[in-house]
Amino acid sequence: MNEAYAGTNADTAIARAFHSATSIAMPRMGINPERVRMGTPDDIASPIWQEDWSIEPRPYKVYVDLAPLRLPREFPPTNMSALEALSRRGLDASATATPDLLALARLGRLSNGLLERSVTRRDGKPIEFRTAGGTGARYHLELYFVCGELVDLAAGVYHYATHDHALRQLRKGDFRGALVAATSDEPSISRAPVVLAITSTFWRNAWRYKARAYRHAFWDAGTSLANFLGVCASLDLAAKVVLGFADAEVNALLGVDGDREATLALCAVGRTDQAPPPLREVPRIDHTTQPLSSAEVIFADIPRMQAASELRNGAEAAAWRANPLRRRPVVEARLISLAPHESTQMTIEQVILARRSTRHYDTQQQVPFQAFSTVLDRSAGGFAADGLAADALPLHDNYLIVNGVEGIEPGVYLHHPRARAIELLKPGDFRAQARRLAFFQDYAADAHVNSYYLADLEGVLGRYGNRGYGLVQLESALFAGRLHLAAHAVGLRAVGSTSLDDEVVEFFSPRAAGSSYMFVTVFGLRRPRAAQQS
Ligand SMILES: Cc1cc2nc3c(=O)[nH]c(=O)nc-3n(C[C@H](O)[C@H](O)[C@H](O)COP(=O)(O)O)c2cc1C
């Protein structure tokens, strides 16, 4: 049975208000991007800030006084297929390895590291792309590893620095006990040789996207964790995502203020029989970092939403994860079985390093049904997380606008992951609607499939309080991140998009009535270069 959540962040009016205030809409008749609005009719504003270029934040966190521990950039190939790595849940019994320095180097680089790919902007500054895509390339995530003694790395708390692919030691010694306390003995954390903490420095994204950056934090963290979990699987490392933790304790451990930079999620990496040493004192740390910019603008909805989502201690964390939401499966007779038989020679590291966002799709060709099936099926197996029951359905539903897949008629479909099938909701050509929903971006009309993630936000907030907001955004994004990678693995391409929140729900109704828009990724066959306009 699903019990209502009664913890400290149970007053979900804040999350609901945040969602409305950061929803994007457009006048029905308008196609002028200038007229796109964020918020509710009484309180509307432009969704884009990006006003003062003199305070554009730098996209890296750089500690100025700590010595870098440089990491290898090249790694021996793994031998698991990317599709297999993407379909692992994370706590598979076969995952028995323990991470070493090379594993941390690989995990850092392949989930928040640099690609050797940059473009020069009109103002001459570079955009240095990363191994995981992110909203508007406004990269704002940071990774930290809380490590016990590893074979080739001393116990400590380390920051993974993206700009120079190095670790910097923030604390010396084994501090995993602090995470055991902050999660009240969450089982995977209590037996993990390494725990990842992923944070957002909100301002780096909010400079362009204002308060919507708080949604993006969980979207981009989910996208990055899709890479991270895939790499863990390929290294036989157990992995479990943990969102139930006492925020202030974890933030203090990392030395971040919890306001301008806050922990979004933890991930236990590997398994050991030895419990970490008991909790020791956690002295305050305050290592100097380069300022992100000379001044910062606070978008008040971000700290409000973050504060309203926090758990105060380990006991609250334990209560938060105690009764995961179990949605009732909808039994539907008119299902079309998927045929997920595509295979790939590519490893997850090859897929991640080759991945790009693609905005040009070939409308002259159709995606083979087998490839379409494989992408959906292999990306929807779920992942181990506290607060999510292993045997439960995902928190979201995956609605599809199919524009060009062999053997099935164009139309709107719903993916039934358990039944490994899709259900036709509405036949028809919906390219024009797909384009509108995705902000009038042509690629959504051209792409063979638009994969929309919608969730019963009210139900999620009712069960998980305000903290459910980040959970459901991150969960959808992680599935979508896997879908993006699976598309690459079978020779297709993909890209995320922002969308017109309420119109998306309207479009997929009546089935989706009452849901909220979470995320979208479109995928398909890339248009040959010669046929591209740009
Ligand atoms: C959640 C999400 C939303 C995105 N929305 C858009 C979008 O609306 N339009 C677009 O052209 N690209 C969009 N992108 C793609 C990003 O711009 C892209 O990931 C980023 O520029 C980095 O490039 P890369 O993915 O090729 O590494 C989105 C990506 C993500 C993860």
Coordinates of C-alpha atoms and ligand atoms in Angstrom, one line a residue:
M1 CA 0.0 0.0 0.0
N2 CA 1.2 3.5 -0.7
E3 CA 1.2 5.6 2.5
A4 CA 1.3 9.3 2.4
Y5 CA 4.6 10.8 3.3
A6 CA 4.5 12.6 6.7
G7 CA 8.1 13.9 6.9
T8 CA 9.4 17.4 7.2
N9 CA 9.0 18.2 3.6
A10 CA 5.5 17.0 3.3
D11 CA 4.0 20.4 2.6
T12 CA 4.2 20.0 -1.2
A13 CA 2.6 23.3 -2.0
I14 CA 6.2 24.5 -2.5
A15 CA 7.1 21.9 -5.1
R16 CA 3.8 22.4 -6.9
A17 CA 4.3 26.2 -7.0
F18 CA 7.9 25.7 -8.2
H19 CA 6.7 23.4 -11.0
S20 CA 4.1 26.0 -12.1
A21 CA 6.5 28.9 -11.9
T22 CA 9.0 27.1 -14.1
S23 CA 6.6 25.7 -16.6
I24 CA 7.0 26.9 -20.2
A25 CA 4.1 28.0 -22.3
M26 CA 3.5 29.8 -25.6
P27 CA 0.5 31.8 -26.8
R28 CA -1.6 29.5 -29.0
M29 CA -1.2 31.5 -32.1
G30 CA 2.4 32.5 -31.7
I31 CA 5.6 31.0 -33.0
N32 CA 7.8 33.8 -32.0
P33 CA 10.4 32.6 -29.4
E34 CA 10.4 36.1 -27.9
R35 CA 6.9 35.3 -26.7
V36 CA 7.7 32.1 -24.9
R37 CA 6.8 32.5 -21.3
M38 CA 7.7 30.8 -18.0
G39 CA 5.2 30.7 -15.1
T40 CA 1.5 31.0 -14.5
P41 CA -0.8 33.6 -16.2
D42 CA -0.6 36.0 -13.2
D43 CA 3.1 35.8 -12.9
I44 CA 4.7 35.2 -16.3
A45 CA 8.3 36.1 -17.3
S46 CA 10.8 35.2 -19.9
P47 CA 12.4 31.8 -19.3
I48 CA 15.8 33.1 -20.3
W49 CA 18.0 35.4 -18.2
Q50 CA 21.5 35.6 -19.7
E51 CA 21.4 39.4 -19.3
D52 CA 24.8 40.4 -18.0
W53 CA 27.6 38.8 -20.0
S54 CA 30.2 40.3 -17.7
I55 CA 29.1 37.8 -15.0
E56 CA 28.7 34.7 -17.2
P57 CA 29.9 32.0 -14.8
R58 CA 32.8 29.8 -15.6
P59 CA 31.8 26.2 -16.2
Y60 CA 34.4 24.6 -13.8
K61 CA 34.9 24.4 -10.1
V62 CA 38.6 25.0 -9.6
Y63 CA 40.3 24.6 -6.2
V64 CA 43.2 27.0 -6.1
D65 CA 45.4 25.6 -3.3
L66 CA 45.1 21.8 -3.7
A67 CA 47.5 19.8 -5.6
P68 CA 46.1 17.8 -8.5
L69 CA 46.4 14.0 -8.6
R70 CA 46.5 13.6 -12.3
L71 CA 44.6 10.7 -13.8
P72 CA 45.1 8.6 -16.9
R73 CA 42.9 9.6 -19.8
E74 CA 43.1 6.4 -21.7
F75 CA 41.6 3.2 -20.4
P76 CA 41.8 -0.5 -21.3
P77 CA 38.7 -1.6 -23.2
T78 CA 36.0 -3.4 -21.3
N79 CA 34.4 -6.5 -22.8
M80 CA 30.7 -6.0 -22.0
S81 CA 28.4 -4.8 -24.8
A82 CA 27.0 -1.3 -24.3
L83 CA 23.5 -2.6 -24.5
E84 CA 24.2 -5.1 -21.7
A85 CA 25.8 -2.4 -19.5
L86 CA 22.8 -0.1 -20.1
S87 CA 20.3 -2.7 -19.0
R88 CA 22.0 -3.6 -15.7
R89 CA 20.1 -2.5 -12.6
G90 CA 23.3 -1.9 -10.6
L91 CA 23.1 -4.4 -7.7
D92 CA 23.4 -7.5 -9.9
A93 CA 24.9 -10.4 -7.9
S94 CA 27.7 -10.8 -10.5
A95 CA 29.0 -7.3 -9.7
T96 CA 31.8 -8.1 -7.3
A97 CA 34.7 -5.8 -8.3
T98 CA 36.1 -3.0 -6.0
P99 CA 37.0 0.3 -7.6
D100 CA 40.6 1.5 -7.9
L101 CA 42.2 4.7 -9.1
L102 CA 41.8 3.8 -12.8
A103 CA 38.1 3.0 -12.2
L104 CA 37.6 6.5 -10.6
A105 CA 39.5 8.1 -13.5
R106 CA 37.2 6.3 -15.9
L107 CA 34.0 7.1 -14.0
G108 CA 34.9 10.8 -13.7
R109 CA 35.9 11.3 -17.3
L110 CA 33.0 9.3 -18.8
S111 CA 30.3 10.9 -16.7
N112 CA 31.4 14.5 -16.2
G113 CA 34.7 14.8 -18.0
L114 CA 35.7 16.6 -21.2
L115 CA 35.3 15.3 -24.7
E116 CA 38.1 16.4 -27.0
R117 CA 35.5 18.5 -28.8
S118 CA 34.9 22.2 -28.5
V119 CA 33.4 25.0 -30.6
T120 CA 34.2 28.7 -30.6
R121 CA 31.4 31.0 -29.8
R122 CA 30.8 34.2 -31.6
D123 CA 32.5 36.1 -28.8
G124 CA 35.6 34.0 -29.3
K125 CA 35.2 31.9 -26.1
P126 CA 35.2 28.1 -26.4
I127 CA 32.4 25.7 -25.4
E128 CA 34.1 22.6 -24.1
F129 CA 31.7 19.7 -24.5
R130 CA 31.5 16.9 -22.0
T131 CA 30.9 13.2 -22.0
A132 CA 27.3 13.6 -20.8
G133 CA 25.1 16.1 -22.5
G134 CA 23.5 18.9 -20.5
T135 CA 20.9 21.6 -20.8
G136 CA 22.2 24.2 -23.1
A137 CA 25.8 23.0 -22.5
R138 CA 25.5 25.1 -19.3
Y139 CA 27.5 22.6 -17.3
H140 CA 27.0 22.9 -13.6
L141 CA 27.6 19.4 -12.0
E142 CA 30.5 18.5 -9.8
L143 CA 31.5 15.0 -8.7
Y144 CA 33.1 13.9 -5.4
F145 CA 34.3 10.5 -4.3
V146 CA 34.2 9.6 -0.6
C147 CA 36.7 6.7 -0.5
G148 CA 37.9 4.1 2.0
E149 CA 41.4 2.8 1.6
L150 CA 41.7 1.6 -2.0
V151 CA 44.6 -0.5 -3.5
D152 CA 46.2 2.5 -5.0
L153 CA 44.5 5.5 -3.4
A154 CA 44.6 6.6 0.2
A155 CA 41.3 7.0 2.0
G156 CA 39.9 10.5 1.7
V157 CA 37.3 12.8 0.2
Y158 CA 38.2 13.8 -3.4
H159 CA 36.8 16.2 -5.9
Y160 CA 37.0 15.2 -9.6
A161 CA 38.1 18.3 -11.5
T162 CA 36.7 18.3 -15.0
H163 CA 39.0 21.0 -16.4
D164 CA 42.3 19.1 -15.8
H165 CA 41.0 15.5 -15.3
A166 CA 42.5 15.2 -11.8
L167 CA 41.4 14.4 -8.3
R168 CA 42.0 16.8 -5.4
Q169 CA 42.0 15.6 -1.9
L170 CA 39.6 17.7 0.3
R171 CA 39.9 15.5 3.3
K172 CA 42.5 12.8 4.3
G173 CA 41.2 9.6 6.0
D174 CA 38.1 7.4 5.9
F175 CA 35.0 9.5 6.2
R176 CA 32.5 7.0 4.8
G177 CA 31.0 6.7 8.3
A178 CA 29.6 10.2 7.9
L179 CA 27.6 9.0 4.9
V180 CA 26.5 5.9 6.8
A181 CA 25.1 8.2 9.5
A182 CA 23.6 10.7 7.0
T183 CA 21.7 7.9 5.4
S184 CA 21.0 6.0 8.6
D185 CA 22.8 2.9 7.5
E186 CA 21.4 2.6 4.0
P187 CA 22.7 -0.9 3.2
S188 CA 24.6 -0.2 0.0
I189 CA 26.3 2.9 1.5
S190 CA 27.3 0.9 4.6
R191 CA 29.1 -1.6 2.4
A192 CA 30.5 0.6 -0.3
P193 CA 34.3 1.2 -0.7
V194 CA 33.5 4.4 -2.6
V195 CA 30.5 6.7 -2.6
L196 CA 30.0 9.2 -5.4
A197 CA 28.3 12.5 -4.5
I198 CA 27.0 14.6 -7.4
T199 CA 26.3 18.3 -6.8
S200 CA 25.0 21.2 -8.7
T201 CA 26.4 24.7 -8.6
F202 CA 23.0 26.2 -9.6
W203 CA 24.3 29.6 -10.8
R204 CA 26.2 28.1 -13.7
N205 CA 22.9 26.9 -15.2
A206 CA 20.6 29.6 -13.7
W207 CA 22.6 32.4 -15.4
R208 CA 20.8 31.3 -18.6
Y209 CA 17.7 29.4 -17.3
K210 CA 16.8 31.2 -14.1
A211 CA 14.9 29.0 -11.5
R212 CA 14.3 26.3 -14.1
A213 CA 17.9 25.4 -13.4
Y214 CA 16.7 23.5 -10.4
R215 CA 14.8 21.1 -12.7
H216 CA 17.9 21.0 -14.9
A217 CA 20.0 20.0 -12.0
F218 CA 18.1 16.7 -11.6
W219 CA 17.8 16.3 -15.4
D220 CA 21.5 16.7 -16.0
A221 CA 22.4 14.6 -12.9
G222 CA 20.1 11.8 -14.3
T223 CA 21.8 12.1 -17.7
S224 CA 25.3 12.0 -16.1
L225 CA 24.3 9.1 -13.9
A226 CA 23.1 7.1 -16.9
N227 CA 26.7 7.2 -18.1
F228 CA 28.0 6.5 -14.6
L229 CA 25.9 3.4 -14.0
G230 CA 26.7 2.1 -17.5
V231 CA 30.5 2.4 -16.7
C232 CA 30.0 0.8 -13.3
A233 CA 28.2 -2.2 -15.0
S234 CA 31.0 -2.5 -17.5
L235 CA 33.6 -2.7 -14.7
D236 CA 31.5 -5.2 -12.7
L237 CA 31.0 -2.6 -9.9
A238 CA 27.8 -2.8 -7.9
A239 CA 26.0 0.6 -7.9
K240 CA 23.0 2.1 -6.2
V241 CA 21.7 5.6 -6.4
V242 CA 20.7 7.1 -3.0
L243 CA 18.6 10.2 -2.6
G244 CA 17.7 9.7 1.1
F245 CA 20.4 11.5 3.1
A246 CA 20.7 14.3 5.6
D247 CA 21.6 17.2 3.3
A248 CA 23.5 19.4 5.7
E249 CA 25.7 16.5 6.9
V250 CA 26.6 15.5 3.3
N251 CA 27.2 19.0 2.2
A252 CA 29.4 19.7 5.2
L253 CA 31.4 16.6 4.4
L254 CA 32.1 17.9 0.9
G255 CA 32.7 21.4 2.1
V256 CA 29.9 22.9 0.0
D257 CA 27.4 25.4 1.4
G258 CA 24.2 23.6 0.4
D259 CA 22.8 26.8 -1.1
R260 CA 24.9 27.9 -4.0
E261 CA 26.1 24.3 -4.4
A262 CA 24.1 21.4 -3.0
T263 CA 24.3 17.6 -3.2
L264 CA 21.7 16.1 -5.5
A265 CA 22.4 12.4 -5.2
L266 CA 24.8 9.8 -3.8
C267 CA 25.8 6.6 -5.5
A268 CA 27.3 3.6 -3.7
V269 CA 30.1 2.1 -5.9
G270 CA 31.3 -1.4 -5.3
R271 CA 30.7 -3.7 -2.3
T272 CA 32.9 -4.8 0.5
D273 CA 32.4 -7.0 3.6
Q274 CA 34.0 -4.5 5.9
A275 CA 32.0 -1.8 7.4
P276 CA 33.6 1.6 7.4
P277 CA 35.2 2.8 10.7
P278 CA 32.7 4.4 13.0
L279 CA 31.8 8.0 12.5
R280 CA 34.6 10.4 13.4
E281 CA 34.5 14.1 13.9
V282 CA 33.9 16.0 10.6
P283 CA 35.9 19.2 11.0
R284 CA 34.8 22.2 8.9
I285 CA 36.7 22.6 5.6
D286 CA 36.7 25.6 3.4
H287 CA 39.2 25.2 0.6
T288 CA 39.4 28.3 -1.7
T289 CA 38.0 28.0 -5.1
Q290 CA 38.1 30.4 -8.1
P291 CA 35.0 32.6 -8.1
L292 CA 32.5 31.5 -10.7
S293 CA 31.9 35.1 -11.7
S294 CA 32.4 38.5 -10.1
A295 CA 28.7 38.6 -8.9
E296 CA 25.8 36.1 -8.8
V297 CA 22.1 36.6 -9.1
I298 CA 19.9 34.6 -6.8
F299 CA 16.7 33.2 -8.3
A300 CA 14.7 32.8 -5.1
D301 CA 12.8 29.7 -6.2
I302 CA 16.0 27.7 -6.2
P303 CA 17.0 28.1 -2.6
R304 CA 13.3 27.9 -1.6
M305 CA 12.8 24.6 -3.4
Q306 CA 16.1 23.2 -2.2
A307 CA 15.4 24.1 1.5
A308 CA 11.9 22.6 1.2
S309 CA 13.3 19.3 -0.1
E310 CA 15.9 18.8 2.6
L311 CA 16.1 15.9 5.1
R312 CA 17.4 17.0 8.5
N313 CA 19.0 13.8 9.8
G314 CA 19.5 10.1 9.1
A315 CA 16.2 9.1 10.7
E316 CA 14.4 11.3 8.3
A317 CA 16.3 9.8 5.4
A318 CA 15.3 6.3 6.6
A319 CA 11.7 7.3 6.9
W320 CA 11.8 8.9 3.4
R321 CA 12.9 5.7 1.7
A322 CA 10.8 3.4 3.8
N323 CA 7.7 3.0 1.6
P324 CA 8.5 3.3 -2.1
L325 CA 5.7 4.2 -4.4
R326 CA 4.1 1.2 -6.1
R327 CA 2.0 2.2 -9.1
R328 CA -0.7 -0.2 -10.2
P329 CA 0.1 -1.7 -13.6
V330 CA -2.4 -0.9 -16.3
V331 CA -3.5 -4.2 -18.0
E332 CA -3.9 -3.5 -21.6
A333 CA -4.9 -6.1 -24.1
R334 CA -4.1 -4.4 -27.4
L335 CA -0.4 -4.5 -27.2
I336 CA 2.2 -4.7 -29.9
S337 CA 5.2 -6.8 -28.8
L338 CA 8.6 -5.3 -29.2
A339 CA 11.4 -7.2 -30.9
P340 CA 14.5 -6.1 -29.0
H341 CA 17.0 -8.3 -30.8
E342 CA 19.5 -5.8 -32.0
S343 CA 23.1 -6.3 -30.8
T344 CA 26.2 -4.2 -30.8
Q345 CA 29.9 -4.6 -30.7
M346 CA 30.3 -1.3 -29.1
T347 CA 31.3 -1.0 -25.4
I348 CA 29.8 1.6 -23.1
E349 CA 33.0 3.7 -23.2
Q350 CA 33.0 3.7 -27.0
V351 CA 29.3 4.8 -27.0
I352 CA 29.9 7.6 -24.5
L353 CA 32.9 9.0 -26.3
A354 CA 31.1 8.9 -29.7
R355 CA 27.8 10.3 -28.4
R356 CA 26.6 13.6 -29.7
S357 CA 23.3 15.5 -29.7
T358 CA 21.9 15.2 -33.3
R359 CA 19.5 17.6 -34.7
H360 CA 19.2 16.4 -38.3
Y361 CA 17.1 13.3 -39.0
D362 CA 16.5 11.5 -42.3
T363 CA 12.8 11.8 -43.1
Q364 CA 13.3 9.7 -46.2
Q365 CA 14.0 6.5 -44.2
Q366 CA 12.4 4.6 -41.4
V367 CA 14.0 3.2 -38.3
P368 CA 13.9 -0.6 -38.3
F369 CA 11.4 -2.0 -35.8
Q370 CA 14.2 -4.1 -34.2
A371 CA 16.4 -1.1 -33.5
F372 CA 13.4 0.9 -32.2
S373 CA 12.5 -2.0 -29.9
T374 CA 16.0 -2.5 -28.6
V375 CA 16.4 1.2 -27.7
L376 CA 13.2 1.2 -25.8
D377 CA 13.6 -2.1 -24.1
R378 CA 17.3 -1.8 -23.1
S379 CA 16.9 1.6 -21.6
A380 CA 13.9 0.9 -19.5
G381 CA 15.2 -1.8 -17.1
G382 CA 15.4 0.5 -14.2
F383 CA 18.2 1.1 -11.7
A384 CA 18.8 0.3 -8.1
A385 CA 17.9 3.3 -5.9
D386 CA 16.8 3.8 -2.3
G387 CA 13.2 5.0 -2.3
L388 CA 12.4 3.0 -5.5
A389 CA 11.3 -0.6 -5.2
A390 CA 13.2 -3.0 -7.4
D391 CA 10.0 -4.7 -8.5
A392 CA 7.9 -1.6 -9.0
L393 CA 7.1 0.2 -12.2
P394 CA 9.0 3.4 -12.9
L395 CA 7.5 6.6 -11.5
H396 CA 6.9 7.9 -15.0
D397 CA 5.2 6.7 -18.2
N398 CA 6.9 6.9 -21.5
Y399 CA 4.7 8.3 -24.3
L400 CA 5.9 8.1 -27.9
I401 CA 5.2 10.1 -31.0
V402 CA 6.2 7.7 -33.7
N403 CA 6.9 9.4 -37.0
G404 CA 8.9 6.8 -38.9
V405 CA 9.4 3.2 -37.7
E406 CA 9.1 0.3 -40.1
G407 CA 6.1 -2.0 -39.6
I408 CA 4.1 0.2 -37.3
E409 CA 1.8 3.0 -38.3
P410 CA 2.7 6.6 -37.3
G411 CA 0.9 7.7 -34.2
V412 CA 1.0 8.1 -30.5
Y413 CA 2.0 5.1 -28.4
L414 CA 2.6 4.2 -24.8
H415 CA 5.5 2.0 -23.8
H416 CA 4.7 -0.9 -21.4
P417 CA 8.2 -1.9 -20.2
R418 CA 7.0 -4.9 -18.2
A419 CA 5.1 -6.4 -21.1
R420 CA 8.0 -5.4 -23.4
A421 CA 5.3 -3.9 -25.7
I422 CA 3.8 -0.7 -26.9
E423 CA 0.2 0.3 -27.1
L424 CA -1.2 2.4 -29.9
L425 CA -3.2 5.3 -28.4
K426 CA -3.9 7.4 -31.5
P427 CA -2.9 6.7 -35.1
G428 CA -1.9 9.7 -37.3
D429 CA 0.8 12.0 -38.6
F430 CA 1.8 14.2 -35.6
R431 CA 5.0 15.7 -37.0
A432 CA 3.6 19.2 -36.8
Q433 CA 2.5 18.7 -33.2
A434 CA 5.8 17.2 -32.3
R435 CA 7.6 20.3 -33.6
R436 CA 5.3 22.6 -31.6
L437 CA 5.6 20.7 -28.4
A438 CA 9.4 20.8 -28.6
F439 CA 9.5 24.5 -28.9
F440 CA 9.1 24.7 -32.6
Q441 CA 12.4 22.9 -33.1
D442 CA 12.4 21.2 -36.5
Y443 CA 14.3 18.2 -35.3
A444 CA 11.4 16.9 -33.3
A445 CA 9.2 16.8 -36.4
D446 CA 12.0 15.1 -38.4
A447 CA 13.0 12.6 -35.8
H448 CA 11.6 9.1 -36.1
V449 CA 10.5 9.0 -32.5
N450 CA 9.8 11.5 -29.7
S451 CA 10.1 9.8 -26.4
Y452 CA 8.2 11.8 -23.7
Y453 CA 8.4 11.0 -20.0
L454 CA 5.4 12.1 -17.9
A455 CA 4.6 11.4 -14.3
D456 CA 1.8 11.7 -11.8
L457 CA 3.6 14.5 -9.9
E458 CA 0.8 14.8 -7.3
G459 CA 1.1 11.1 -6.5
V460 CA 4.9 11.3 -6.3
L461 CA 4.8 14.4 -4.1
G462 CA 2.2 12.8 -1.9
R463 CA 4.4 9.8 -1.3
Y464 CA 7.9 11.5 -1.2
G465 CA 7.2 15.1 -0.1
N466 CA 9.0 17.9 -1.9
R467 CA 12.1 15.7 -2.2
G468 CA 10.1 13.5 -4.6
Y469 CA 10.3 16.4 -7.1
G470 CA 14.0 15.9 -7.7
L471 CA 13.6 12.1 -7.5
V472 CA 11.1 11.9 -10.3
Q473 CA 13.0 14.4 -12.5
L474 CA 16.2 12.5 -12.0
E475 CA 14.6 9.1 -12.6
S476 CA 13.0 10.2 -15.9
A477 CA 16.3 11.8 -17.0
L478 CA 18.3 8.7 -16.2
F479 CA 15.9 6.5 -18.3
A480 CA 16.2 9.1 -21.1
G481 CA 20.0 9.3 -20.8
R482 CA 20.1 5.5 -21.2
L483 CA 17.8 5.8 -24.2
H484 CA 20.2 8.3 -25.8
L485 CA 23.1 6.0 -25.3
A486 CA 21.2 2.9 -26.5
A487 CA 20.2 4.8 -29.6
H488 CA 23.9 5.4 -30.4
A489 CA 24.8 1.8 -29.6
V490 CA 22.4 0.6 -32.4
G491 CA 23.6 3.2 -34.9
L492 CA 20.8 5.8 -34.3
R493 CA 21.2 9.3 -32.9
A494 CA 19.3 11.3 -30.3
V495 CA 18.9 14.7 -28.6
G496 CA 17.0 16.1 -25.6
S497 CA 14.7 19.0 -25.8
T498 CA 12.8 21.4 -23.6
S499 CA 9.1 21.4 -24.2
L500 CA 5.8 23.3 -23.6
D501 CA 4.8 21.6 -20.3
D502 CA 1.1 21.8 -20.2
E503 CA 0.6 21.3 -24.0
V504 CA 2.5 18.1 -23.8
V505 CA 0.1 16.7 -21.2
E506 CA -2.9 17.9 -23.2
F507 CA -1.5 16.3 -26.3
F508 CA -1.1 12.9 -24.6
S509 CA -4.5 13.1 -22.9
P510 CA -6.9 11.7 -22.1
R511 CA -4.5 8.9 -21.1
A512 CA -2.0 11.3 -19.6
A513 CA -4.6 13.6 -17.9
G514 CA -3.4 14.7 -14.5
S515 CA 0.2 14.0 -15.3
S516 CA 3.1 16.4 -15.6
Y517 CA 5.8 16.7 -18.2
M518 CA 9.2 15.6 -17.0
F519 CA 11.5 15.1 -19.9
V520 CA 11.8 14.3 -23.6
T521 CA 14.5 12.8 -25.9
V522 CA 14.0 12.3 -29.6
F523 CA 15.8 9.7 -31.7
G524 CA 16.2 8.3 -35.1
L525 CA 18.4 7.9 -38.2
R526 CA 20.8 10.8 -38.8
R527 CA 20.3 12.6 -42.1
P528 CA 23.4 12.1 -44.3
R529 CA 25.8 15.1 -44.1
A530 CA 25.4 16.1 -47.7
A531 CA 21.7 16.6 -47.1
Q532 CA 22.1 18.8 -44.0
Q533 CA 21.7 22.5 -44.2
S534 CA 24.2 23.2 -41.5
Ligands
LIG1 C1 17.6 17.8 -20.7 C2 18.2 18.3 -22.0 C3 17.4 19.2 -22.7 C4 17.9 19.7 -24.0 N1 17.2 20.6 -24.7 C5 17.6 21.0 -25.9 C6 16.9 21.8 -26.8 O1 15.7 22.2 -26.4 N2 17.4 22.2 -28.0 C7 18.6 21.7 -28.4 O2 19.0 22.1 -29.5 N3 19.4 20.9 -27.6 C8 18.9 20.5 -26.4 N4 19.7 19.7 -25.6 C9 21.0 19.3 -26.1 C10 22.1 20.1 -25.4 O3 22.1 21.3 -25.9 C11 23.4 19.3 -25.5 O4 23.3 18.2 -24.7 C12 24.6 20.1 -25.1 O5 24.7 21.2 -26.0 C13 25.8 19.3 -25.2 O6 26.1 18.8 -26.5 P1 26.2 17.3 -26.7 O7 25.0 16.6 -26.2 O8 26.4 17.1 -28.2 O9 27.4 16.8 -25.9 C14 19.2 19.2 -24.4 C15 19.9 18.3 -23.6 C16 19.4 17.9 -22.4 C17 20.3 16.9 -21.6

